[in-house]
Amino acid sequence: MIGITKVYPIGVVANDSASLSVRKGEIHAVAGENGAGKSTIMKVLYGAERAEGEIFLGGKKEEITSPKVANALGIGMVYQHFMLVKEFPAYQNIFFGIEETDRFGVLKKKEMLEKAEELCKTYDMPIDLDEPCGNMSVSNAQKVEILKVLARGADILILDEPTAVLTPQETEQLFRQLRLLKENGYTVIIITHKLKEIKELCDRITIMRAGKTVGTYNVAVISEAEISRLMVGRDVATEIPKKECRAGDVVLEVKGLSVKGKGEKLAVDHVSFRARKGEILCMAGVEGNGQREVVSAITGLSSAYSGDVLFEGKPIKKQRIKAIRNRGLVHIPEDRLKTGCDAGSSIRDNLISLDYDKNSVFGFINYKKLNARSLEQMRAYEVKGSLHHKMAMLSGGNMQKVIVARELENDPVLVVADQPTRGVDIGAIEAIHKKLVEIRDEGKAVILISADLSEVFRLSDRIIVFHEGKITAEISDVSSVDEIRLGRYMLGLETMEANDDET
Amino acid sequence: MIGFVFSEEFLQRSVVFALPILFAAFAALISNRAGIVNINIEGSMSVAAVCGTLAGHFSGSWILGLIVAMLVGVGMSMLLAGAALVLRTDSFLSGIALNTLATGLSVYILYAVLGVKGDSSSAPTAAIPNISIPILRDIPVIGKLLFDQSLLFYVAILCTVFLVFLLNRTKLGTEIRAVGHNPAAAESVGINPRVVKTKALILCGVFSGLGGAFLSMSYLMYFSAGMVAGRGFIGIAAEAMGVGNPVLTALFSFLFGAVTYFSVGAQTVLSFPYQILNTLPYIMTLIALIIYAVIQKNKQSKK
Amino acid sequence: MKRKMLAFFASFLNTTATFFRKKETKDVIWETIRTLAMLLFSLLCAVVVIALASRDDPGAVKVFLTAPFEDGYTVSRILTESIPLMFTGSAVCLMSRAGQFNMFVEGGFFVGAFVSAVLAPELCTGTSSFLVPVLCILAGTVAAAALGYIPAKLKSGLGIDEFVSSLMMNYIVLWVVLYLLNNVWGDPEVTNATKYLEDFAKLPFLSRDNELSSGFIMAVAVAVLCALFLFKTKWGYEIRLTGNNREFASYSGIRTDRVVVYSQLIGSGLAGFGGGVYLLGNYYRFTWKTLPNYGFDGFVIAIMARNSPILVPFASLFLAYLRVGAQQMSLYTNVQHEVIYIIQGIIIILFGAKFLMDMSVKKKRGKEMTV
């Protein structure tokens, strides 16, 4: 594969002359920061997107115009967001698009089940083939995805961030299976930015930065520090200047919070914790262990829970969201596009959504004043663009800065920041991290929800770890634990007696 | 009054009123399962009705009329496909547009062919035959209901079976359901959602055509402007109630048909203003929608 | 002097050039060109359809295109025809900005007209105040809004699709009104009509000769007020945010269930208002036997106006021009005016087509963002 260049209509060059070459029978990592163009180059290779440039397979130039062509050439891809039809049972997903039928297009269920079973056995992926994929665990759904690719006769597998949603144990299992595939002569390309996994699994690595390939290296000879330097282009500032933590009064108290989940199990199981002024409290944990439900409860978005949530001593249950927000509880939501902003409105309209009503006379909004204020905020947060630009025109990082500006400038008492830097560029991450620390230094309370361990370690003063809806550990001295230990807590392998540090 | 409701005739006639709703509901079902909002059925039915009845009149053959109606239904569906899939107009808007267009088109065709306004009662069509099976039709209660009906009644039953089979047992059905649920997944395995949606719309057009033909070639022997009278929309409601399940959809269509017939039939039995009786099918639809929503809500809160 | 003028000219050119180079201006210009092109195209479609429909009537196309401008009366017909369109068009704009597709504009217009017409003779006994039409129209507005509350509440409370429920409401309202008209409140002397309106119950004419009622001014005013409401007030802001991204709106503390309800209340009320104004301005009694279809027309207008109430009068005038052309044509030739519905359908599809939008905006906006 040589020189894939993809020019986006918007003018953003995602893959500005990137080239990649992969050897048969190896596990090849494509690494880079968010937005470096990893996913794009893979989509081009898989025919899901078109680009200028050339692709060679086994020395022969190929035009890969669609996933179908890619499939025919033996290339298969497992997307980060699974491409499964949830309502279909596993076997139907595996053979989706290549179903066995008779002459009249009637499905041959028995044949497909037999074939699927054989595939499962060969590649050591035991799953229930009749179970609808919507009911499966993430790791089983991923297996279905891999089987789906194998059933198509692919010998080159592309996996986009396959471990992002897996526990370390499941990751281990996945790696075993991938190595098995390699032994059977398959070529595996995995997109990742997790250095440890690259070291553990891969033979070679191609590093991408800002849409270009930086180079391809033998994993055995390149160090983690080297890889990270090449990915970012500069050494990442791991430390952030922070004043010593002076935790003050309790701002938010959660007592015996329980939220019903799917089926019998509780999504949140009698959780209690407190957030104090001048402290960044981090809710760590693998995604889907109850953090989202806790956030919905403490921000007042949902009242479907038992237990108490007290904000400055008063319960917030059944209070209007507006009232809660007016009391100074601000929320940077997890899903930027769905919850955090209105992409179809202007930047200005997005910046004023919390207090447009306070700034209106007889129902008429004082746009003059709010325009001036919005401009000021855009300048302070270095948002590129003009007031009346549509939010949708902004990059992820700029969009997030608009959201952060709106929330943090709204006189917060408590900031609930849910994955505040996911999918944004390094510059924006720096800015947002600094801002959160600044807020905390001003003596305000911050609750950070993050799945990114480096972020957790960088920012938090205190960590509570969630596993299966319970708090499995509370770490008051962040320097006392390392990533491995925290990982064990996150997986529920170890629990810590909750020590309520009242003092 | 009670005798009226529990008569054999009531059941039999209810089916007659249910059939156009049923075909409309099936049209809505197949396009909904493929992920297309289709409110164009009303319009398709009316254009199909006028073309079918005219073809039947001039050829003297009901078979030809029926075929023309189905083809025209498909044609209208293809207009929707063109607007929604090629020009990428919002399918809801396209539906409104095509309904508006159909209002004009049906009158226009009528005028262009016969030179008359309003209705084609001056040109009665060849009727789609009734099938009445001796002996069986004399079975009490269900005899007339099941064995003394328009040909299209039997076609409708076949369609129900066909839809169940198509959706669950065939490759095309798999594709339609996948495109409706998760078009990205379908695309990722090389299925072109547009092609699948177009196929679904063809079927949808056939159903709309059957519905239209029933109105102007069996229920009445001629077309009159506005004769569809919201049946397309009631069909959409029936489909919503049947949650995409062909059998449930058919049952709800029958229910709506029964209420419609009641409102018409009762006018001869009851001394009640006909205007108020005419509201019944619509009130019934509204109430059914409410009951359905309340049940759904309770189900959710129980979760 | 000459040099001064040259300098002035140069600076003028310069400012114009920068004005035209600005992105926003370019967008507006593009949009205008595109809109004009689509209007022209729909007019062309109309001509083709009519030419096909009138093969034995070669003059039909000419009548269709020129008859609306024949004399003062026909021009005033255009203005009159545009009155209901402006009301329902503005109403639809407001509701679809909130993401609501409520078809009750149709029924609301009908009810508003009926209530005004029924009430006017009752109020006239004893008084002859200018308040009569005001009160009548107000009553029509309230009645329409009250009925529009039903589908609105069903949507916000139970999540029932407002499109289907409001359609059903339309049919129910139609038959109930016809019942009331014939059995309770109508003129007992004739079927299907209210009593004649007294002169002072009617809205004043702008031009008595051409029968142009003052309702036209009100209709334009309503469109302007709607634009102000939508873009200058907090309620308008809430409507826009809710329509664009309901989840974000409720996360921001906006009570979106309320927005859903009040946008539809206002929309239905506006339709009722329009019905009252149109009836008291242009009729002598209420005699409608079917729904007047102005609700669906409202959708055509809203789509042409891109949901901007300020563009509603222009869109309405264009459609009214086509209508009057078609009516005149069916007077003078054999072609029926219903052909206009075919054109309306084409207009909706054209104006709604994202495909054409992408063509003219070309590659300005990328569909995809990098991950």
Coordinates of C-alpha atoms in Angstrom, one line a residue, chain A residues 247-462:
Chain A
A247 CA -10.6 19.9 50.2
G248 CA -13.3 22.0 51.8
D249 CA -17.0 21.7 52.5
V250 CA -19.0 18.9 51.0
V251 CA -20.9 20.1 48.0
L252 CA -22.5 17.0 46.8
E253 CA -23.5 14.0 48.9
V254 CA -24.7 10.8 47.4
K255 CA -26.3 8.4 49.8
G256 CA -27.3 4.8 49.0
L257 CA -28.0 5.6 45.3
S258 CA -29.4 2.7 43.4
V259 CA -30.6 2.7 39.8
K260 CA -32.3 -0.2 38.1
G261 CA -30.6 -1.6 35.1
K262 CA -31.6 -4.1 32.4
G263 CA -33.1 -7.2 33.8
E264 CA -32.8 -8.0 37.5
K265 CA -29.3 -6.5 38.1
L266 CA -28.9 -3.1 39.5
A267 CA -27.0 -0.7 37.3
V268 CA -26.0 1.3 40.3
D269 CA -25.9 -0.6 43.6
H270 CA -26.2 1.4 46.8
V271 CA -23.4 3.9 46.0
S272 CA -22.4 6.6 48.5
F273 CA -19.8 9.3 48.1
R274 CA -19.1 12.9 48.6
A275 CA -17.6 15.6 46.5
R276 CA -15.9 18.6 48.2
K277 CA -14.9 22.1 47.3
G278 CA -11.4 22.5 46.0
E279 CA -11.0 18.9 45.0
I280 CA -11.2 17.0 41.7
L281 CA -13.0 13.7 42.5
C282 CA -12.6 11.2 39.7
M283 CA -15.1 8.4 39.0
A284 CA -12.9 5.9 37.3
G285 CA -13.9 2.6 35.8
V286 CA -14.4 0.7 32.6
E287 CA -17.3 2.2 30.7
G288 CA -20.7 0.8 31.5
N289 CA -20.2 0.1 35.1
G290 CA -22.8 2.5 36.4
Q291 CA -21.0 5.8 35.9
R292 CA -23.5 7.0 33.3
E293 CA -26.5 6.3 35.6
V294 CA -24.7 8.1 38.5
V295 CA -24.1 11.1 36.3
S296 CA -27.7 11.2 35.2
A297 CA -28.8 11.1 38.8
I298 CA -26.5 13.8 40.2
T299 CA -27.1 16.2 37.3
G300 CA -30.9 15.8 37.7
L301 CA -31.3 14.4 34.1
S302 CA -33.0 11.4 35.6
S303 CA -35.1 10.9 38.7
A304 CA -35.5 7.1 38.3
Y305 CA -33.4 6.1 41.3
S306 CA -33.6 5.3 45.0
G307 CA -31.4 6.9 47.6
D308 CA -30.5 10.5 48.1
V309 CA -28.6 13.0 46.1
L310 CA -27.9 16.1 48.1
F311 CA -26.5 19.2 46.4
E312 CA -25.4 21.7 49.0
G313 CA -27.5 19.9 51.6
K314 CA -30.7 19.9 49.6
P315 CA -32.1 16.9 47.6
I316 CA -32.2 17.4 43.9
K317 CA -34.6 14.7 43.1
K318 CA -37.6 15.8 41.1
Q319 CA -36.2 19.3 40.8
R320 CA -36.3 20.9 37.5
I321 CA -33.1 20.8 35.6
K322 CA -33.1 24.5 35.2
A323 CA -33.4 25.0 39.0
I324 CA -30.5 22.6 39.6
R325 CA -28.4 24.3 37.0
N326 CA -29.2 27.8 38.3
R327 CA -27.8 26.6 41.7
G328 CA -24.5 26.2 40.0
L329 CA -24.3 22.6 39.1
V330 CA -22.8 22.5 35.6
H331 CA -22.3 19.5 33.4
I332 CA -20.0 18.8 30.5
P333 CA -21.8 15.8 29.0
E334 CA -20.3 12.7 27.6
D335 CA -21.9 12.9 24.2
R336 CA -20.9 16.2 22.7
L337 CA -23.1 16.0 19.6
K338 CA -26.2 14.5 21.1
T339 CA -26.4 16.2 24.5
G340 CA -23.7 18.8 24.6
C341 CA -24.6 21.1 21.8
D342 CA -26.9 21.8 19.0
A343 CA -24.9 21.3 15.9
G344 CA -27.5 23.0 13.7
S345 CA -27.4 26.3 15.7
S346 CA -24.9 29.0 15.7
I347 CA -22.0 29.1 18.1
R348 CA -23.6 32.1 19.9
D349 CA -26.9 30.2 20.4
N350 CA -24.9 27.4 21.9
L351 CA -23.1 29.7 24.3
I352 CA -26.2 31.3 25.7
S353 CA -28.4 28.2 26.3
L354 CA -28.1 28.3 30.0
D355 CA -29.0 31.9 30.7
Y356 CA -30.8 33.3 27.6
D357 CA -33.9 33.7 29.8
K358 CA -32.2 35.6 32.5
N359 CA -31.0 38.0 29.9
S360 CA -34.3 38.8 28.3
V361 CA -36.8 41.7 28.9
F362 CA -40.5 40.9 28.3
G363 CA -39.4 37.8 26.6
F364 CA -37.0 39.5 24.2
I365 CA -33.5 38.2 24.5
N366 CA -30.8 40.9 24.9
Y367 CA -28.8 39.7 22.0
K368 CA -26.5 42.8 22.0
K369 CA -25.2 42.0 25.4
L370 CA -25.0 38.2 24.9
N371 CA -23.2 38.7 21.5
A372 CA -20.5 40.7 23.2
R373 CA -20.2 38.2 26.0
S374 CA -20.1 35.2 23.6
L375 CA -17.3 36.9 21.6
E376 CA -15.4 37.4 24.7
Q377 CA -15.7 33.7 25.7
M378 CA -14.7 32.6 22.2
R379 CA -11.6 34.7 22.5
A380 CA -10.8 33.4 26.0
Y381 CA -11.2 29.8 25.0
E382 CA -9.5 30.3 21.6
V383 CA -12.5 29.0 19.6
K384 CA -11.9 29.6 15.9
G385 CA -14.8 30.9 13.9
S386 CA -17.4 33.7 14.1
L387 CA -20.5 34.1 16.3
H388 CA -22.9 33.1 13.6
H389 CA -21.0 30.1 12.3
K390 CA -22.9 26.9 12.6
M391 CA -21.7 24.6 15.4
A392 CA -21.5 21.8 12.9
M393 CA -18.6 23.6 11.1
L394 CA -16.3 23.3 14.1
S395 CA -13.8 20.5 14.7
G396 CA -14.4 18.3 17.7
G397 CA -11.9 20.2 19.8
N398 CA -13.4 23.6 19.1
M399 CA -16.8 22.2 19.7
Q400 CA -15.8 20.9 23.1
K401 CA -14.2 24.2 23.9
V402 CA -17.5 26.0 23.2
I403 CA -19.3 23.6 25.6
V404 CA -16.7 23.9 28.3
A405 CA -16.8 27.7 28.0
R406 CA -20.5 27.7 28.3
E407 CA -20.6 25.5 31.3
L408 CA -17.6 26.8 33.2
E409 CA -18.4 30.5 32.7
N410 CA -21.9 29.9 34.2
D411 CA -20.7 30.5 37.8
P412 CA -20.3 26.9 38.8
V413 CA -20.3 25.5 42.3
L414 CA -19.8 21.9 41.1
V415 CA -18.6 20.8 37.7
V416 CA -19.5 17.4 36.5
A417 CA -17.1 16.7 33.6
D418 CA -18.0 13.5 31.8
Q419 CA -15.2 12.3 29.5
P420 CA -14.4 16.0 28.8
T421 CA -11.5 15.3 26.4
R422 CA -12.7 12.3 24.5
G423 CA -11.9 12.6 20.8
V424 CA -10.4 16.1 20.9
D425 CA -7.0 17.1 19.8
I426 CA -4.0 17.5 22.1
G427 CA -4.2 21.3 22.2
A428 CA -7.8 21.3 23.3
I429 CA -7.0 18.6 25.9
E430 CA -4.3 20.7 27.4
A431 CA -6.6 23.7 27.5
I432 CA -9.5 21.8 29.1
H433 CA -7.3 20.2 31.7
K434 CA -5.8 23.5 32.7
K435 CA -9.3 25.0 33.0
L436 CA -10.5 22.2 35.2
V437 CA -7.6 22.6 37.5
E438 CA -8.1 26.3 37.6
I439 CA -11.7 25.9 38.6
R440 CA -10.6 23.5 41.3
D441 CA -7.9 25.9 42.5
E442 CA -10.6 28.6 42.8
G443 CA -12.1 26.3 45.5
K444 CA -14.9 24.8 43.4
A445 CA -15.8 21.1 43.3
V446 CA -15.1 19.0 40.2
I447 CA -16.3 15.5 39.5
L448 CA -14.4 14.0 36.6
I449 CA -15.7 10.9 34.9
S450 CA -13.0 9.3 32.7
A451 CA -12.0 6.0 31.3
D452 CA -8.6 7.3 30.3
L453 CA -6.2 6.4 33.0
S454 CA -3.6 9.0 32.0
E455 CA -6.2 11.7 32.4
V456 CA -7.3 10.2 35.7
F457 CA -3.8 10.3 37.1
R458 CA -3.1 13.7 35.7
L459 CA -6.0 15.5 37.3
S460 CA -7.6 13.7 40.2
D461 CA -7.1 14.4 43.9
R462 CA -9.2 11.5 44.9

